[in-house]
Coordinates of N, CA and C in Angstrom, one line a residue:
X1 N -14.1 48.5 -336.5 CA -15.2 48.6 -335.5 C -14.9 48.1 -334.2
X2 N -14.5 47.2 -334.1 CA -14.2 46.0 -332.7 C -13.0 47.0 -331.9
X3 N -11.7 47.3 -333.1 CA -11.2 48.1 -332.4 C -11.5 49.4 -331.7
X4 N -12.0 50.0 -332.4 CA -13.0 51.3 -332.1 C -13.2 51.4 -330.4
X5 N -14.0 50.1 -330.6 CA -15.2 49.8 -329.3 C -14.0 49.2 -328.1
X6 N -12.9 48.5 -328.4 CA -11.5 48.1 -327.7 C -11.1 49.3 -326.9
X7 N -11.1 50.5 -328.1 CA -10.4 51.4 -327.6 C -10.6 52.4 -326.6
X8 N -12.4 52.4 -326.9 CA -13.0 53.1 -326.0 C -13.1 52.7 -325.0
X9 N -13.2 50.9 -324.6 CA -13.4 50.4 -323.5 C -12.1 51.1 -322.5
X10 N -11.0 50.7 -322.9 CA -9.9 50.3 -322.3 C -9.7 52.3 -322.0
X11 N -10.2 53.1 -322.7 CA -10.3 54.7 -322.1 C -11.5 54.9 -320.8
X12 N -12.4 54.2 -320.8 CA -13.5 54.0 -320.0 C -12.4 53.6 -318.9
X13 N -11.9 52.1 -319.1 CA -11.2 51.6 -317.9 C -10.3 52.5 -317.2
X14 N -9.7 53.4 -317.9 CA -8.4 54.1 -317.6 C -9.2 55.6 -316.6
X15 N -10.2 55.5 -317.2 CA -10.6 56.8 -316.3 C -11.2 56.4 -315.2
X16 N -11.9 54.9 -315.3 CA -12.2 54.7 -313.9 C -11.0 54.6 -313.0
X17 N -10.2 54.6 -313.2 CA -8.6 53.8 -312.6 C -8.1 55.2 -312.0
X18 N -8.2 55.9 -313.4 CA -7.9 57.3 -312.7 C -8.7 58.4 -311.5
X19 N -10.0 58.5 -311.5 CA -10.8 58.5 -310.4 C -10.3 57.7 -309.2
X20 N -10.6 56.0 -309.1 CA -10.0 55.4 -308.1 C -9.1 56.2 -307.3
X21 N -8.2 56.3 -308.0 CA -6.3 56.8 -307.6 C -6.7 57.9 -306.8
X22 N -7.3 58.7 -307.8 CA -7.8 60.1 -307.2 C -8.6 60.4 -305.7
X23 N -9.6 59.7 -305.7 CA -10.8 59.6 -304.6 C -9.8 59.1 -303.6
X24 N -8.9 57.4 -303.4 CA -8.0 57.5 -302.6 C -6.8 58.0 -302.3
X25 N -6.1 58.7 -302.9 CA -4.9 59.6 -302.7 C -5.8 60.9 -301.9
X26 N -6.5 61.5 -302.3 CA -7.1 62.5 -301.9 C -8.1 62.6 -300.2
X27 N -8.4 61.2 -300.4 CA -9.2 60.9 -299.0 C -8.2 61.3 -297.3
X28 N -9.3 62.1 -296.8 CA -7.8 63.0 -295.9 C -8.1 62.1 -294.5
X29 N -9.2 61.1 -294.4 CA -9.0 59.8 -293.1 C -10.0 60.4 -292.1
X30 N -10.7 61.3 -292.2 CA -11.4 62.1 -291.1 C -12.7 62.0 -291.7
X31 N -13.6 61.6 -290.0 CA -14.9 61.1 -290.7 C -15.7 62.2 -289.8
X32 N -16.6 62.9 -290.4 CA -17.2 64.2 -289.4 C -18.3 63.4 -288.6
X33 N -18.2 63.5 -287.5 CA -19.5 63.5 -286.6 C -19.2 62.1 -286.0
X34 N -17.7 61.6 -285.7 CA -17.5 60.4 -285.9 C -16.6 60.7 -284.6
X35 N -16.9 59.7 -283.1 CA -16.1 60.4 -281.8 C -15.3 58.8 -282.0
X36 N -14.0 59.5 -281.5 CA -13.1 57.9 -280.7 C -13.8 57.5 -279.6
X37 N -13.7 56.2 -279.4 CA -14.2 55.5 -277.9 C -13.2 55.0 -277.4
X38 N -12.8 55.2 -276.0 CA -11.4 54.4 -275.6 C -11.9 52.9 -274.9
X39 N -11.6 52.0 -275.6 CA -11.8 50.9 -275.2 C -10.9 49.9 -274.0
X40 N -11.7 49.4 -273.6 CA -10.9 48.5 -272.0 C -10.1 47.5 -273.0
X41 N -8.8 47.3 -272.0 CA -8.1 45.9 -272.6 C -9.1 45.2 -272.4
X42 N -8.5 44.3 -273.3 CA -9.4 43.1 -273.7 C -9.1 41.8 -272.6
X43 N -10.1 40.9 -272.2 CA -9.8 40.0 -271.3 C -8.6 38.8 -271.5
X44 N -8.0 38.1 -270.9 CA -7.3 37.2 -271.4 C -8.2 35.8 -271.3
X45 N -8.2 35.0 -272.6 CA -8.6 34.0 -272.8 C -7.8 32.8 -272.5
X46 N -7.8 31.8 -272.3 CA -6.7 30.6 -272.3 C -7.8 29.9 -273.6
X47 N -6.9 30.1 -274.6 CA -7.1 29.4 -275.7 C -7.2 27.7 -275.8
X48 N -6.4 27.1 -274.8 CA -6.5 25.5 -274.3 C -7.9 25.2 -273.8
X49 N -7.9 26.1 -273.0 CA -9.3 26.0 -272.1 C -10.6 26.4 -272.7
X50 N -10.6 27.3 -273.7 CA -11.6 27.6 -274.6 C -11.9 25.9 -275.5
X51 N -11.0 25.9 -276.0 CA -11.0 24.3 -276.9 C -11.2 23.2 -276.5
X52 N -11.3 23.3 -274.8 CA -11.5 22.2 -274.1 C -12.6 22.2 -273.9
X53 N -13.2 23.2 -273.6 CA -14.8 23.8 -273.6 C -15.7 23.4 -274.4
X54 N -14.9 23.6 -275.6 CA -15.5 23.8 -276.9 C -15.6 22.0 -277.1
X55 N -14.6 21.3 -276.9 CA -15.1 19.8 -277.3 C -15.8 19.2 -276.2
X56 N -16.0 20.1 -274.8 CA -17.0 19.5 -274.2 C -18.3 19.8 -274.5
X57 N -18.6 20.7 -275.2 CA -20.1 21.4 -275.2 C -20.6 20.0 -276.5
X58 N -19.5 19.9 -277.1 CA -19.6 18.9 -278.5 C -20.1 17.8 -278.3
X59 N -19.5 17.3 -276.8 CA -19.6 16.0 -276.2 C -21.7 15.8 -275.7
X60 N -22.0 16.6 -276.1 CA -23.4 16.8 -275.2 C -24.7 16.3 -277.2
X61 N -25.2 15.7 -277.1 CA -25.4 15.2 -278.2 C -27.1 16.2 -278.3
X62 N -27.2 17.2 -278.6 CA -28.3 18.3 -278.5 C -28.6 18.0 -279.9
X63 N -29.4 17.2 -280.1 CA -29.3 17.2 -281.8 C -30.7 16.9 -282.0
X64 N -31.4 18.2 -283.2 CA -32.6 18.8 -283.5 C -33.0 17.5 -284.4
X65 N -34.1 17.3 -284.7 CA -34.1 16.6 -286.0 C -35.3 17.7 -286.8
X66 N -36.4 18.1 -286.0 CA -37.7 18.8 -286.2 C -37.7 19.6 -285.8
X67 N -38.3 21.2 -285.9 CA -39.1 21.7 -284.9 C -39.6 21.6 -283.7
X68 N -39.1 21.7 -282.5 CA -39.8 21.2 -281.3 C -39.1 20.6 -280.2
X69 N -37.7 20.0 -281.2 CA -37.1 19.2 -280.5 C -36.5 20.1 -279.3
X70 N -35.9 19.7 -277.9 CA -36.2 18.0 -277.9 C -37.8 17.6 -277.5
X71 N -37.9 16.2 -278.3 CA -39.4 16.1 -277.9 C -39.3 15.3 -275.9
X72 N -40.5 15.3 -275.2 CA -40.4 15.1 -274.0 C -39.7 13.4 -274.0
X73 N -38.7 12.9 -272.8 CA -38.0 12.0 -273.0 C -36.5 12.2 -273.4
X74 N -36.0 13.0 -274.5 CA -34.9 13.1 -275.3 C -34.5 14.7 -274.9
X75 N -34.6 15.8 -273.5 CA -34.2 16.6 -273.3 C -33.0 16.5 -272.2
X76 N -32.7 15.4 -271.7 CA -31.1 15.1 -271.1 C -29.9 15.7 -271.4
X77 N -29.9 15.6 -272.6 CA -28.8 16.3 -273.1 C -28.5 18.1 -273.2
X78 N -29.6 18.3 -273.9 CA -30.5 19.8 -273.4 C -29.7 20.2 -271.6
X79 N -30.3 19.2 -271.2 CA -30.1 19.8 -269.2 C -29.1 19.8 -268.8
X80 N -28.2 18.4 -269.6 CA -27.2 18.1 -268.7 C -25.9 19.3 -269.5
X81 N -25.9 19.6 -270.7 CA -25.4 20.9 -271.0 C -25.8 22.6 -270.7
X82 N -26.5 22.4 -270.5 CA -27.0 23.6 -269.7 C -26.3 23.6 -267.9
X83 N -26.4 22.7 -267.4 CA -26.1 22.4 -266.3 C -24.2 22.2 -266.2
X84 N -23.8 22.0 -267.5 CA -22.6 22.2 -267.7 C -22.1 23.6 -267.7
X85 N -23.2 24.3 -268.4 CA -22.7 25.6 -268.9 C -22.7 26.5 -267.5
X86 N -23.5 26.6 -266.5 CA -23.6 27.1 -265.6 C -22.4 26.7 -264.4
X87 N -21.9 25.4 -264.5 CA -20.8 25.4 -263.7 C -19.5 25.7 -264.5
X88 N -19.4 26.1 -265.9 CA -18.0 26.1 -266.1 C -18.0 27.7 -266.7
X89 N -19.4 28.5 -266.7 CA -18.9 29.8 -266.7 C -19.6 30.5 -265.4
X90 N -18.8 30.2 -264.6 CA -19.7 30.8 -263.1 C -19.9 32.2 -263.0
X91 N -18.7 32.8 -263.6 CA -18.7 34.7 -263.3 C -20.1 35.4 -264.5
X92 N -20.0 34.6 -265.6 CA -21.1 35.1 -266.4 C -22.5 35.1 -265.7
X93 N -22.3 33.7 -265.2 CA -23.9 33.4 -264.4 C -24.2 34.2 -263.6
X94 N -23.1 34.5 -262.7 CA -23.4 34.9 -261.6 C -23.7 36.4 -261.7
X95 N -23.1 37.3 -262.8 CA -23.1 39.1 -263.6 C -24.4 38.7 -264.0
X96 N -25.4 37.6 -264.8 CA -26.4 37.5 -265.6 C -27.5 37.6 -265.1
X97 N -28.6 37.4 -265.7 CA -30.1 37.0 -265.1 C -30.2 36.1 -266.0
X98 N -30.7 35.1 -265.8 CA -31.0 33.6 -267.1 C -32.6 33.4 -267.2
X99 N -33.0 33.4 -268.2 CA -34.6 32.7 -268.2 C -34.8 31.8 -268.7
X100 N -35.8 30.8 -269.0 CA -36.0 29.7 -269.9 C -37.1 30.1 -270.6
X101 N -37.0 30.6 -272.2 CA -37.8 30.9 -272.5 C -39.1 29.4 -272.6
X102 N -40.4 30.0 -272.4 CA -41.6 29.3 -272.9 C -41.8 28.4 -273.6
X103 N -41.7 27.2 -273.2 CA -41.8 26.3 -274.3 C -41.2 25.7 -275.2
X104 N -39.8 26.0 -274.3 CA -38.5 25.1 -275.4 C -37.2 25.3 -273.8
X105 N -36.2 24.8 -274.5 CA -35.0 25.1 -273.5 C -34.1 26.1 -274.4
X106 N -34.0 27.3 -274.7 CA -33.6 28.2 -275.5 C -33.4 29.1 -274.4
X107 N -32.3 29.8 -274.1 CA -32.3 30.6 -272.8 C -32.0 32.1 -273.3
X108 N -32.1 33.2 -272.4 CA -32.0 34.5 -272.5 C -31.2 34.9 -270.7
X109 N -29.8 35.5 -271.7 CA -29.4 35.9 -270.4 C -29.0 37.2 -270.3
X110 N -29.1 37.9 -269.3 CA -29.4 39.3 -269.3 C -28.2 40.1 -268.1
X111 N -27.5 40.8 -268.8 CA -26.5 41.2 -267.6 C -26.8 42.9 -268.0
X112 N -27.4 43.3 -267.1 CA -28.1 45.0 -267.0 C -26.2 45.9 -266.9
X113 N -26.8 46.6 -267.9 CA -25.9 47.6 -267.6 C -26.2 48.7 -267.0
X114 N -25.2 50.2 -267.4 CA -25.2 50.9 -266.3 C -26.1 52.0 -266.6
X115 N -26.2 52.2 -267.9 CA -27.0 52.9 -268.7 C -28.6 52.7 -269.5
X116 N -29.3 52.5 -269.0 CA -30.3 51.9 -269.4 C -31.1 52.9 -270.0
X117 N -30.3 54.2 -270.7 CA -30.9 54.8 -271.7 C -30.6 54.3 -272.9
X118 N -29.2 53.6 -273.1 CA -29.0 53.0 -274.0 C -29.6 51.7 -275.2
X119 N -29.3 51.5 -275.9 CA -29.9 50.0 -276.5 C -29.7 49.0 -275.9
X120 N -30.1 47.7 -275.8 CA -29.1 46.8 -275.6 C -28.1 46.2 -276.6
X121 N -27.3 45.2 -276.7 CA -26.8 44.9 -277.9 C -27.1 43.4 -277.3
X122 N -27.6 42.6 -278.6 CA -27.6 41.5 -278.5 C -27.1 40.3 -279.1
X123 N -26.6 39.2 -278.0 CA -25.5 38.3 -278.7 C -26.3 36.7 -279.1
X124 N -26.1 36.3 -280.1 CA -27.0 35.1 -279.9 C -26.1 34.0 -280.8
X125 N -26.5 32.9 -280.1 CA -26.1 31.5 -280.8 C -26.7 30.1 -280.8
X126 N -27.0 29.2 -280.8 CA -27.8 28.0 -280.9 C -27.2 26.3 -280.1
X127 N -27.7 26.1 -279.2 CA -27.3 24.9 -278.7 C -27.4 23.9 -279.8
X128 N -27.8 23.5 -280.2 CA -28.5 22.6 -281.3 C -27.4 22.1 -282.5
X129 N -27.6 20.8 -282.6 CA -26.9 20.4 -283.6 C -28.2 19.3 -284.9
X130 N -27.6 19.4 -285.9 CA -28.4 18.4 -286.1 C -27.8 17.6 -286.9
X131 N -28.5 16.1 -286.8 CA -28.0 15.4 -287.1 C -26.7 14.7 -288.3
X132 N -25.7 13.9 -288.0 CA -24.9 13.2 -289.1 C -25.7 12.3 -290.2
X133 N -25.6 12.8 -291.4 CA -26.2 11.6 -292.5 C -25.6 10.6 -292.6
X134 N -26.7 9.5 -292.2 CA -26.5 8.0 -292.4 C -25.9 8.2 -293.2
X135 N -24.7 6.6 -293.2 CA -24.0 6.6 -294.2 C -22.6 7.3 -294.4
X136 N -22.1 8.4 -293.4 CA -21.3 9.4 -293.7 C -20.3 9.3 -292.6
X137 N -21.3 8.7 -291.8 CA -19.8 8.5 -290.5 C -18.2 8.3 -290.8
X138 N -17.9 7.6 -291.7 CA -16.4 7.0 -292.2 C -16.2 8.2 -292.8
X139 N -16.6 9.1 -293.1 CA -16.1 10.4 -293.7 C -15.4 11.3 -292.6
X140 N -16.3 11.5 -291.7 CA -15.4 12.4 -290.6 C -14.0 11.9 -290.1
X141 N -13.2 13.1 -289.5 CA -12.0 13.1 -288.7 C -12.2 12.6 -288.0
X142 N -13.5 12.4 -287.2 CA -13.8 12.1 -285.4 C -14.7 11.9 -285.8
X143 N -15.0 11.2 -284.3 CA -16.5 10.7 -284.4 C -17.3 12.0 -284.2
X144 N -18.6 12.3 -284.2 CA -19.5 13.3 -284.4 C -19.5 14.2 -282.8
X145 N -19.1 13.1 -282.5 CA -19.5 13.6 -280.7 C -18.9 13.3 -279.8
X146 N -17.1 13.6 -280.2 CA -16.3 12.9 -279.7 C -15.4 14.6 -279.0
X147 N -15.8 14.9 -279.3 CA -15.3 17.1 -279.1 C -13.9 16.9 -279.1
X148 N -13.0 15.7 -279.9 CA -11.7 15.3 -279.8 C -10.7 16.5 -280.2
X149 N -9.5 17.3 -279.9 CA -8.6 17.6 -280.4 C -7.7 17.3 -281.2
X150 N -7.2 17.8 -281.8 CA -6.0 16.8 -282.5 C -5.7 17.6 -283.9
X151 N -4.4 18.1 -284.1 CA -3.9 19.0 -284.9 C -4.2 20.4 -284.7
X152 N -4.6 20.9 -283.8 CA -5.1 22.6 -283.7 C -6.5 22.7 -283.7
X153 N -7.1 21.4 -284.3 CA -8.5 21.9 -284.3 C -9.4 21.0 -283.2
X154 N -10.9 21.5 -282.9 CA -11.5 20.6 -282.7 C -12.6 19.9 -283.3
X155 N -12.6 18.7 -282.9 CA -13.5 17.9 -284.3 C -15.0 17.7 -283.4
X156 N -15.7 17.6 -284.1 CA -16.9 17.2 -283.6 C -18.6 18.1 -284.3
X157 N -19.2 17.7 -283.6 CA -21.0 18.4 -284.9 C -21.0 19.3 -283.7
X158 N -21.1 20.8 -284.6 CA -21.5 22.1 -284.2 C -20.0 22.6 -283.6
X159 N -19.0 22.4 -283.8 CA -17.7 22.5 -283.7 C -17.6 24.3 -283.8
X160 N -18.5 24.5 -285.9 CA -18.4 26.0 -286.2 C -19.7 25.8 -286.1
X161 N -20.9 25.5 -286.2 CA -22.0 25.8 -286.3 C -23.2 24.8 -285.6
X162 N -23.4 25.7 -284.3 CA -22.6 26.5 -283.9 C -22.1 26.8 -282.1
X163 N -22.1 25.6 -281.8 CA -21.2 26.1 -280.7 C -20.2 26.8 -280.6
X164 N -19.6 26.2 -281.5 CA -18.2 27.3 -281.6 C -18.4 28.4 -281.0
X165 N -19.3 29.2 -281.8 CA -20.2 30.6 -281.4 C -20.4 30.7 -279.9
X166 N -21.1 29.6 -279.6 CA -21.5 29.5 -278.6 C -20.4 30.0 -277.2
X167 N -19.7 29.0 -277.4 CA -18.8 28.7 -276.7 C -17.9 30.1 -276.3
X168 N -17.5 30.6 -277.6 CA -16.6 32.0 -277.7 C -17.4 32.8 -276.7
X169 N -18.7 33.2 -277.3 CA -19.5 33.9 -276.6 C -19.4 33.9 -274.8
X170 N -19.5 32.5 -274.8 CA -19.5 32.2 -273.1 C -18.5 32.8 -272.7
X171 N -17.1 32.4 -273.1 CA -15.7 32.7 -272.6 C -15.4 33.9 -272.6
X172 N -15.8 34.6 -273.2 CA -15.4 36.2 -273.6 C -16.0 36.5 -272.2
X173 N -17.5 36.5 -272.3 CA -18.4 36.5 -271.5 C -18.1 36.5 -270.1
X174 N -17.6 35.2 -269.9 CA -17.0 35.0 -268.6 C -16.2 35.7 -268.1
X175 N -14.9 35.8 -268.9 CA -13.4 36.6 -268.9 C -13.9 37.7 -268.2
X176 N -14.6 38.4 -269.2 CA -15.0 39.9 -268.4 C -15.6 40.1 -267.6
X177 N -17.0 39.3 -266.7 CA -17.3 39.7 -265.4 C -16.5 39.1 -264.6
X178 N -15.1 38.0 -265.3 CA -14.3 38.0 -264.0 C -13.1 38.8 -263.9
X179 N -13.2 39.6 -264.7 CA -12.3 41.0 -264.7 C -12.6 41.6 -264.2
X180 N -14.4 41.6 -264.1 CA -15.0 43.0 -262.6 C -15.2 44.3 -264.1
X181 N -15.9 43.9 -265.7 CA -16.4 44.6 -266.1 C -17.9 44.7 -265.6
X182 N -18.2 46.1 -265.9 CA -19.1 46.1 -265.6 C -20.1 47.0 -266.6
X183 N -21.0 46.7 -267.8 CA -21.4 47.1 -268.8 C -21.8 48.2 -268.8
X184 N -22.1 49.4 -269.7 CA -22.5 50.6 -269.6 C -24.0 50.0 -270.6
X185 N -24.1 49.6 -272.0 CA -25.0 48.9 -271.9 C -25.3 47.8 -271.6
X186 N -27.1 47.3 -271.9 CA -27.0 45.8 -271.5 C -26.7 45.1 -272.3
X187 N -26.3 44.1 -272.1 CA -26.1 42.6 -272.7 C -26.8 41.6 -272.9
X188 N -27.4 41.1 -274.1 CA -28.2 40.5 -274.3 C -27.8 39.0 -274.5
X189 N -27.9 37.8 -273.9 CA -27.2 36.7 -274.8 C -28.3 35.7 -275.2
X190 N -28.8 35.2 -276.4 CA -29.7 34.2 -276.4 C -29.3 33.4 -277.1
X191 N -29.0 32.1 -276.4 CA -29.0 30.9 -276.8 C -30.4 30.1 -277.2
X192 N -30.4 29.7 -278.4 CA -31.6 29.4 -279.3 C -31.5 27.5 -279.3
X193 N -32.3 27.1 -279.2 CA -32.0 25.3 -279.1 C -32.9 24.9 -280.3
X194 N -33.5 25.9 -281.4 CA -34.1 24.7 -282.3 C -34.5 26.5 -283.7

């Protein structure tokens, strides 16, 4: 019996295998209704300068604990990175429109393309960190808020999550309106703080 049921399995397996083989050997690579788009080179990044970025944004202590934050008093850090961000991606700022949305420091930046029958596409990421668990400090590489280098990486809270994001975003961002791109759609970027 067991073998029976062995044997059938392992014919089951063999014809799924065979199918597989089949469907990809056979697949001829052409997708109908499907156009090429020739895409622009891509900007040049300075990868140093990206990671230098990146452990300064780290260096800014934006750290949520609640809903709401920052509460009034503790939004410094909030401004004084924001006010970072505008002087170290000047060409983005300057391509953009920036708002402050209502009732928080969460921004929306808006660089109008050429096409405005199009959609927009939108990019988003989060200033916000939240806090290190008491007690855990001696566990990190770096201090929390130190945006230190050291071995290829950079150390610090929201390093991947998510400045990191953030930061890429900016730089790409930048690269290209200082290439003199100029979008066919619009570009949406919102940075979220809580």
């Amino acid at each position: 019996m067991i073998k029976k049921f062995l044997l059938g399995l392992g014919g089951l397996f063999a014809l799924l295998i065979a199918v597989v083989l089949f469907r990809t050997f056979s697949y001829g690579g052409q997708l109908e209704g499907v156009q090429s788009v020739e895409l622009p080179e891509p900007p040049v990044i300075d990868g140093t300068r990206a990671a230098e970025n990146l452990g300064a944004a780290i260096r800014f202590p934006t750290i949520t604990l609640v809903g709401g934050d920052p509460r009034p008093g503790r939004e410094g850090p909030w401004l004084d990175m924001q006010a970072w961000m505008e002087a170290t991606y000047p060409a983005f700022h300057a391509a953009a429109t920036k708002e402050t949305i209502p009732g928080g420091y969460s921004l929306l930046f808006t660089w109008t393309g050429s096409d405005s029958a199009l959609d927009p596409i939108l990019l988003m990421a989060h200033q916000d960190v939240v806090p290190v668990n008491m007690g855990t400090e001696s566990d990190w590489e770096a201090p929390a808020f130190s945006g230190e280098i050291k071995n290829g990486y950079v150390y610090g809270r929201g390093a991947i999550d998510d400045k990191g994001s953030m930061v890429g975003l900016l730089e790409a961002l930048d690269a290209l309106a200082r290439d003199g791109f100029a979008p066919k759609r619009t570009i949406l970027l919102m940075l979220g703080h809580d």
